[in-house]
XYZ file of C-alpha atoms in Angstrom:
448
model
C 16.725 -17.615 54.688
C 18.131 -16.160 51.501
C 17.104 -16.476 47.911
C 19.321 -18.710 45.747
C 21.949 -16.860 43.829
C 21.951 -13.776 46.065
C 24.626 -13.152 48.701
C 24.792 -10.555 51.433
C 28.246 -9.440 52.421
C 30.921 -12.091 51.891
C 28.742 -15.198 52.315
C 27.341 -16.450 49.019
C 24.237 -18.580 49.140
C 23.540 -21.698 47.144
C 23.253 -21.102 43.455
C 25.346 -17.950 43.553
C 27.004 -18.874 40.302
C 23.789 -17.941 38.473
C 23.415 -14.353 39.677
C 25.563 -12.516 42.223
C 24.458 -9.292 43.826
C 26.344 -7.908 46.808
C 25.494 -5.243 49.291
C 22.383 -4.541 51.323
C 19.849 -4.907 48.449
C 20.310 -1.527 46.750
C 22.124 -3.179 43.866
C 19.174 -5.516 43.357
C 16.814 -2.538 43.124
C 19.139 -0.843 40.634
C 19.279 -4.024 38.555
C 15.489 -4.289 38.483
C 15.124 -0.605 37.602
C 17.571 -1.019 34.741
C 16.008 -4.219 33.425
C 12.378 -3.070 33.353
C 12.897 -0.151 30.915
C 14.880 -2.421 28.642
C 12.072 -4.949 28.713
C 9.560 -2.157 27.991
C 11.645 -0.865 25.093
C 11.820 -4.361 23.664
C 8.030 -4.559 23.809
C 7.696 -1.227 22.038
C 10.159 -2.356 19.369
C 8.235 -5.585 18.895
C 4.967 -3.684 18.561
C 6.473 -1.234 16.062
C 7.893 -4.153 14.104
C 4.460 -5.778 14.060
C 2.841 -2.602 12.690
C 5.586 -2.256 10.087
C 5.038 -5.829 8.974
C 1.320 -5.123 8.716
C 1.904 -1.988 6.636
C 4.334 -3.825 4.370
C 1.696 -6.306 3.247
C 0.864 -6.069 -0.466
C -2.838 -5.282 0.018
C -2.464 -2.766 2.858
C -3.105 0.236 0.600
C -6.107 -1.467 -1.003
C -7.832 -2.162 2.306
C -6.917 1.244 3.720
C -8.637 3.023 0.821
C -11.626 0.681 1.036
C -12.029 1.005 4.805
C -11.576 4.785 4.930
C -14.021 5.245 2.051
C -16.647 3.145 3.836
C -16.213 5.052 7.117
C -16.381 8.504 5.518
C -19.350 7.515 3.366
C -21.234 6.175 6.374
C -20.475 9.315 8.351
C -21.603 11.443 5.416
C -24.971 9.708 5.185
C -25.569 10.161 8.914
C -24.558 13.833 8.922
C -26.540 14.668 5.773
C -29.651 13.241 7.397
C -28.909 15.161 10.589
C -28.316 18.528 8.906
C -30.471 18.423 5.771
C -33.654 17.412 7.574
C -33.868 20.910 9.060
C -33.581 22.625 5.682
C -36.050 20.158 4.156
C -38.635 20.823 6.861
C -38.171 24.572 6.454
C -38.859 24.207 2.719
C -41.991 22.145 3.343
C -40.401 18.908 2.129
C -39.979 15.519 3.680
C -37.156 15.446 6.275
C -35.646 12.575 4.280
C -35.626 14.391 0.921
C -31.898 15.240 0.735
C -30.950 12.037 2.519
C -32.663 10.008 -0.205
C -30.630 11.832 -2.859
C -27.399 11.136 -0.977
C -28.402 7.513 -0.482
C -29.131 7.274 -4.215
C -25.645 8.615 -4.922
C -24.130 5.982 -2.638
C -26.260 3.218 -4.184
C -25.101 4.176 -7.691
C -21.560 5.175 -6.751
C -20.571 2.041 -4.833
C -21.112 -0.314 -7.823
C -19.208 2.165 -9.989
C -16.372 2.173 -7.465
C -16.395 -1.631 -7.379
C -16.235 -1.773 -11.195
C -13.409 0.788 -11.296
C -11.470 -1.126 -8.633
C -11.500 -4.207 -10.852
C -10.657 -2.433 -14.095
C -7.210 -2.038 -15.609
C -5.335 1.219 -16.236
C -5.687 0.510 -19.955
C -9.447 0.998 -19.655
C -8.995 4.259 -17.746
C -6.661 5.563 -20.438
C -9.224 4.683 -23.100
C -11.743 6.936 -21.302
C -9.332 9.887 -20.957
C -10.210 11.840 -24.104
C -13.958 10.971 -24.171
C -14.305 12.048 -20.544
C -12.470 15.294 -21.277
C -14.873 15.965 -24.152
C -17.867 15.232 -21.886
C -16.513 17.659 -19.286
C -15.989 20.435 -21.842
C -19.448 19.938 -23.364
C -21.074 19.802 -19.923
C -19.335 22.981 -18.811
C -20.360 24.590 -22.099
C -23.999 23.706 -21.433
C -23.886 25.669 -18.190
C -23.351 28.781 -20.326
C -26.644 28.320 -22.202
C -29.576 30.151 -20.678
C -32.479 27.791 -20.156
C -30.284 24.698 -20.027
C -28.182 25.611 -17.015
C -29.657 25.394 -13.536
C -28.859 28.409 -11.373
C -28.585 28.466 -7.588
C -27.610 31.443 -5.454
C -26.859 33.407 -8.620
C -24.394 30.857 -10.040
C -25.159 28.620 -13.032
C -23.034 25.527 -12.342
C -25.512 22.692 -12.841
C -27.407 20.965 -15.611
C -30.459 18.764 -15.215
C -30.179 15.083 -16.192
C -33.173 12.829 -15.644
C -34.662 15.193 -13.095
C -31.444 15.277 -11.083
C -29.041 18.204 -11.011
C -25.484 17.377 -12.004
C -22.367 19.547 -11.756
C -20.051 19.118 -14.789
C -17.124 20.726 -12.944
C -16.881 17.569 -10.813
C -16.410 15.509 -13.973
C -13.736 18.007 -15.047
C -11.593 17.003 -12.059
C -11.581 13.328 -13.000
C -11.174 14.168 -16.689
C -8.077 16.269 -15.995
C -6.579 13.460 -13.912
C -7.039 10.839 -16.640
C -6.158 13.044 -19.591
C -3.129 14.643 -17.934
C -1.738 11.325 -16.674
C -2.258 9.638 -20.058
C -0.721 12.571 -21.925
C 2.421 12.707 -19.793
C 2.807 8.907 -19.811
C 2.697 8.888 -23.624
C 5.241 11.683 -23.849
C 7.518 9.864 -21.409
C 7.355 6.710 -23.506
C 8.275 8.722 -26.618
C 11.153 10.418 -24.783
C 9.736 13.908 -25.242
C 9.915 15.066 -21.626
C 13.588 15.991 -21.746
C 12.357 19.416 -22.868
C 10.205 21.125 -20.215
C 8.060 22.709 -22.922
C 6.662 19.271 -23.772
C 5.569 18.964 -20.122
C 3.399 22.055 -20.424
C 1.994 21.730 -23.945
C -0.842 20.836 -24.370
C -1.389 20.089 -20.649
C -1.273 23.718 -19.558
C -3.648 25.059 -22.278
C -6.076 22.203 -21.593
C -6.060 22.951 -17.861
C -6.525 26.646 -18.631
C -9.570 25.889 -20.798
C -11.196 23.837 -18.034
C -10.441 26.534 -15.448
C -11.886 29.214 -17.720
C -15.104 27.264 -18.255
C -15.419 26.551 -14.529
C -14.843 30.199 -13.643
C -17.717 31.230 -15.931
C -19.871 29.510 -13.319
C -18.176 31.618 -10.628
C -16.621 28.539 -8.970
C -13.269 29.587 -7.542
C -12.983 26.536 -5.277
C -13.169 23.990 -8.104
C -10.753 26.103 -10.151
C -8.267 25.878 -7.294
C -8.634 22.071 -7.141
C -8.042 21.815 -10.905
C -4.812 23.778 -10.468
C -3.792 21.441 -7.633
C -4.270 18.445 -9.945
C -2.198 20.193 -12.610
C 0.639 20.896 -10.156
C 0.554 17.335 -8.813
C 1.007 15.919 -12.312
C 3.937 18.244 -13.018
C 5.543 17.425 -9.670
C 5.507 13.670 -10.281
C 6.807 13.935 -13.828
C 9.849 15.881 -12.605
C 9.318 19.450 -13.822
C 12.437 21.599 -13.242
C 12.311 23.625 -10.041
C 12.506 27.013 -11.744
C 9.640 26.167 -14.091
C 7.524 24.719 -11.271
C 8.187 27.727 -9.038
C 7.304 30.133 -11.853
C 4.027 28.327 -12.514
C 3.199 28.336 -8.811
C 3.806 32.083 -8.587
C 1.717 32.657 -11.723
C -1.189 30.677 -10.282
C -1.070 32.564 -6.990
C -1.269 35.849 -8.889
C -4.140 34.514 -11.005
C -6.053 33.427 -7.889
C -5.558 36.840 -6.297
C -6.775 38.508 -9.485
C -9.912 36.343 -9.489
C -10.517 37.221 -5.841
C -10.344 40.977 -6.330
C -12.347 40.825 -9.564
C -15.575 39.993 -7.704
C -16.804 42.140 -4.842
C -18.252 39.331 -2.738
C -15.026 37.293 -3.026
C -12.981 40.322 -2.054
C -15.199 40.961 0.967
C -14.927 37.318 1.972
C -11.143 37.461 1.690
C -11.057 40.715 3.667
C -13.201 39.074 6.327
C -10.676 36.253 6.535
C -7.819 38.723 7.058
C -9.812 40.749 9.589
C -12.473 38.469 11.144
C -14.460 41.120 12.962
C -18.134 41.956 13.045
C -21.335 40.622 14.514
C -22.525 37.034 14.489
C -25.242 37.914 11.968
C -23.235 40.294 9.798
C -21.030 39.822 6.757
C -18.880 37.214 8.533
C -21.863 35.232 9.804
C -20.858 31.937 8.186
C -17.328 32.035 9.529
C -18.294 33.157 13.028
C -21.256 30.791 13.405
C -19.113 27.904 12.143
C -16.623 28.556 14.936
C -19.494 28.825 17.428
C -20.715 25.396 16.317
C -17.312 23.749 16.703
C -16.624 25.466 20.020
C -19.988 24.511 21.530
C -19.353 20.822 20.820
C -16.679 20.457 23.462
C -14.816 17.163 23.712
C -17.584 14.672 22.941
C -20.221 16.887 21.306
C -23.868 17.544 22.088
C -25.014 14.320 20.416
C -26.199 13.313 16.962
C -29.149 15.400 15.829
C -28.880 17.802 18.787
C -27.106 20.626 16.948
C -28.575 24.093 17.455
C -26.447 25.898 14.865
C -27.919 23.912 11.963
C -31.281 25.583 12.554
C -30.519 28.401 10.136
C -27.450 29.817 11.903
C -24.701 28.171 9.831
C -25.242 28.800 6.090
C -24.616 25.806 3.795
C -24.507 23.477 6.783
C -25.223 20.433 4.605
C -22.340 21.004 2.181
C -19.542 23.534 2.646
C -19.871 23.805 6.446
C -20.939 20.296 7.402
C -17.657 19.929 9.311
C -18.890 22.606 11.735
C -21.968 20.505 12.530
C -19.731 17.449 12.966
C -17.740 19.424 15.514
C -20.899 20.456 17.364
C -22.601 17.056 17.418
C -19.545 14.781 17.732
C -17.136 17.171 19.425
C -13.370 17.302 19.246
C -13.199 13.509 19.132
C -15.343 13.393 16.005
C -13.414 16.104 14.175
C -10.078 14.467 15.010
C -11.343 11.118 13.742
C -12.417 12.706 10.446
C -9.052 14.455 10.132
C -7.159 11.229 10.808
C -9.232 9.417 8.189
C -8.192 11.913 5.517
C -4.608 11.624 6.757
C -4.831 7.852 6.350
C -6.179 8.332 2.832
C -3.208 10.582 2.029
C -0.822 7.921 3.345
C -2.476 5.138 1.348
C -2.656 7.166 -1.880
C 0.976 8.268 -1.764
C 2.036 4.719 -0.856
C 0.257 3.454 -3.949
C 1.887 6.126 -6.111
C 5.309 5.212 -4.768
C 4.962 1.450 -5.214
C 3.174 1.005 -8.559
C 5.509 0.366 -11.516
C 3.259 1.920 -14.186
C 3.875 5.631 -14.827
C 0.244 6.374 -15.727
C -0.936 4.767 -12.488
C 1.674 6.707 -10.511
C 0.604 10.018 -12.039
C -3.115 9.361 -11.654
C -2.779 8.051 -8.074
C -0.861 11.152 -6.994
C -3.326 13.497 -8.695
C -6.374 11.757 -7.169
C -4.815 11.789 -3.703
C -3.857 15.469 -3.984
C -7.336 16.362 -5.261
C -9.319 14.624 -2.485
C -6.992 15.353 0.432
C -6.313 19.001 -0.467
C -10.034 19.557 -0.999
C -10.670 18.165 2.485
C -7.900 20.370 3.927
C -9.351 23.469 2.237
C -12.857 22.677 3.498
C -11.766 21.983 7.076
C -9.377 24.940 7.078
C -12.150 27.284 5.973
C -14.487 26.055 8.713
C -11.957 26.484 11.528
C -10.825 29.833 10.136
C -7.233 29.186 9.041
C -8.076 29.408 5.308
C -10.457 31.628 3.323
C -13.899 30.261 2.507
C -13.827 28.860 -1.040
C -17.024 26.809 -1.174
C -15.650 23.311 -1.820
C -17.483 20.307 -0.304
C -15.966 17.848 2.149
C -15.330 14.707 0.035
C -17.717 11.799 0.724
C -19.315 13.672 3.636
C -20.984 16.810 2.244
C -24.314 16.591 0.463
C -23.994 16.570 -3.322
C -24.836 13.845 -5.813
C -22.263 14.679 -8.504
C -19.416 15.185 -6.025
C -20.165 11.867 -4.328
C -20.356 9.886 -7.584
C -17.146 11.268 -9.057
C -15.223 10.888 -5.792
C -16.289 7.241 -5.443
C -15.173 6.493 -9.002
C -11.820 8.187 -8.336
C -11.312 6.129 -5.176
C -12.201 2.989 -7.118
C -9.438 3.882 -9.563
C -7.066 4.297 -6.621
C -7.998 0.812 -5.428
C -7.338 -0.511 -8.937
C -3.851 0.989 -8.858
C -3.289 -0.610 -5.434
C -3.839 -4.010 -7.064
C -0.764 -3.299 -9.221
C 1.586 -3.056 -6.247
C 4.294 -5.746 -6.018
C 2.818 -8.953 -4.631
C -0.784 -7.687 -4.728
C -1.931 -10.009 -7.527
C -0.477 -13.032 -5.745
C -2.134 -12.000 -2.479
C -5.490 -11.580 -4.217
C -5.150 -14.963 -5.897
C -4.302 -16.612 -2.581
C -7.305 -14.972 -0.941
C -9.702 -16.951 -3.133
C -12.930 -15.773 -4.796
C -14.397 -12.422 -3.824
C -17.516 -11.952 -1.735
C -19.939 -11.776 -4.722
C -18.854 -15.226 -5.881
C -18.992 -16.559 -2.328
C -22.556 -15.252 -1.943
C -23.566 -16.884 -5.236
C -21.925 -20.092 -4.056
C -23.922 -20.039 -0.827
C -27.099 -19.544 -2.866
C -26.166 -22.392 -5.181
C -26.062 -20.077 -8.222
C -22.354 -20.168 -9.031
C -21.081 -22.176 -11.985
C -19.654 -25.514 -10.965
C -16.794 -27.042 -12.808
C -17.242 -30.608 -13.870
């Protein structure tokens, strides 16, 4: 008995007009082998098309920034509690002391991020010059003995309401807003045809902030300020020769600042030649690699790190990624890396799609600032970059860094609402969750 539509030899069976395969069955196997890959490729194409359609939605960037921020913030709170409790106990404090500070930063920063996400670029531009003045004054206060708060020999903090605050973090956001507003105004006046207008007064202003930050011996923040400066010039279309000359000048300036301080030079030499004992001059670098290597694939478990017990210096801030690698393993570190990669994708997508020049400049600068800072931090921990002492955004302990980063991400979400079709999508979505909660409680205003 033969299947319909299949003939063996010269005798066709019933229904052979539908499908004819001759021979002893080898042709049927070849047909099936050829058809299955095609069907699989079609499925892959359909799946890729589905993901492309999802990424092309107007609010994709908005929800990407929101979701990644929430995940990194949650991870940061967990890891700060895990790492800082050891240092707190060693200092005779409550094991929740640093965690409470980080939780306070999240409690204050999230409403600020929400407010920034619902503000317009016009409001951000209005704060550009006042915020720059606040940053300059704050950095100036760190130079006054008795006002500045010194830690580890560096006076980078001032005390506000019993809490230490780092003005150099405000300087990052101030440079973003002021630089973007300045270049947008010059573009509107048609002054950017001459490259000198691109640099003046942006370059002297950046130099002043870098000089004030370097008085606090903060090379890492100085580097991030220069990254913001370069990002603004890149977007505005600085000529290649001018951009290359500035890049070379900044590299030489960074090298000069490295060799001007003995401890920075020794740290840089240790990066070039990572030798020595695990408790010697390269202790932080070597112990950080020990922590990541001992985590394996899935880690030793949350709270089970051994390296955080005094072996990895600055384990709550600069080297918290090493403890993530030990407690959460390779899987945890890859997830954190992918989250920052997703933030880079969302930020650059926003910068490419928004029609407003100020928003485009500010979105690029914010993305470069946060992502490059994460790259520098992670690179220093795994040993591919020199140690510069910058925190891991949203994850490392630090009240001022957390607050400023959340505000910057709120601004990025605000720019995402300017993408084509975003306003219509938001309007079609209906009222936000605060209004829905008030409606459930019967407290919302009812129209008559």
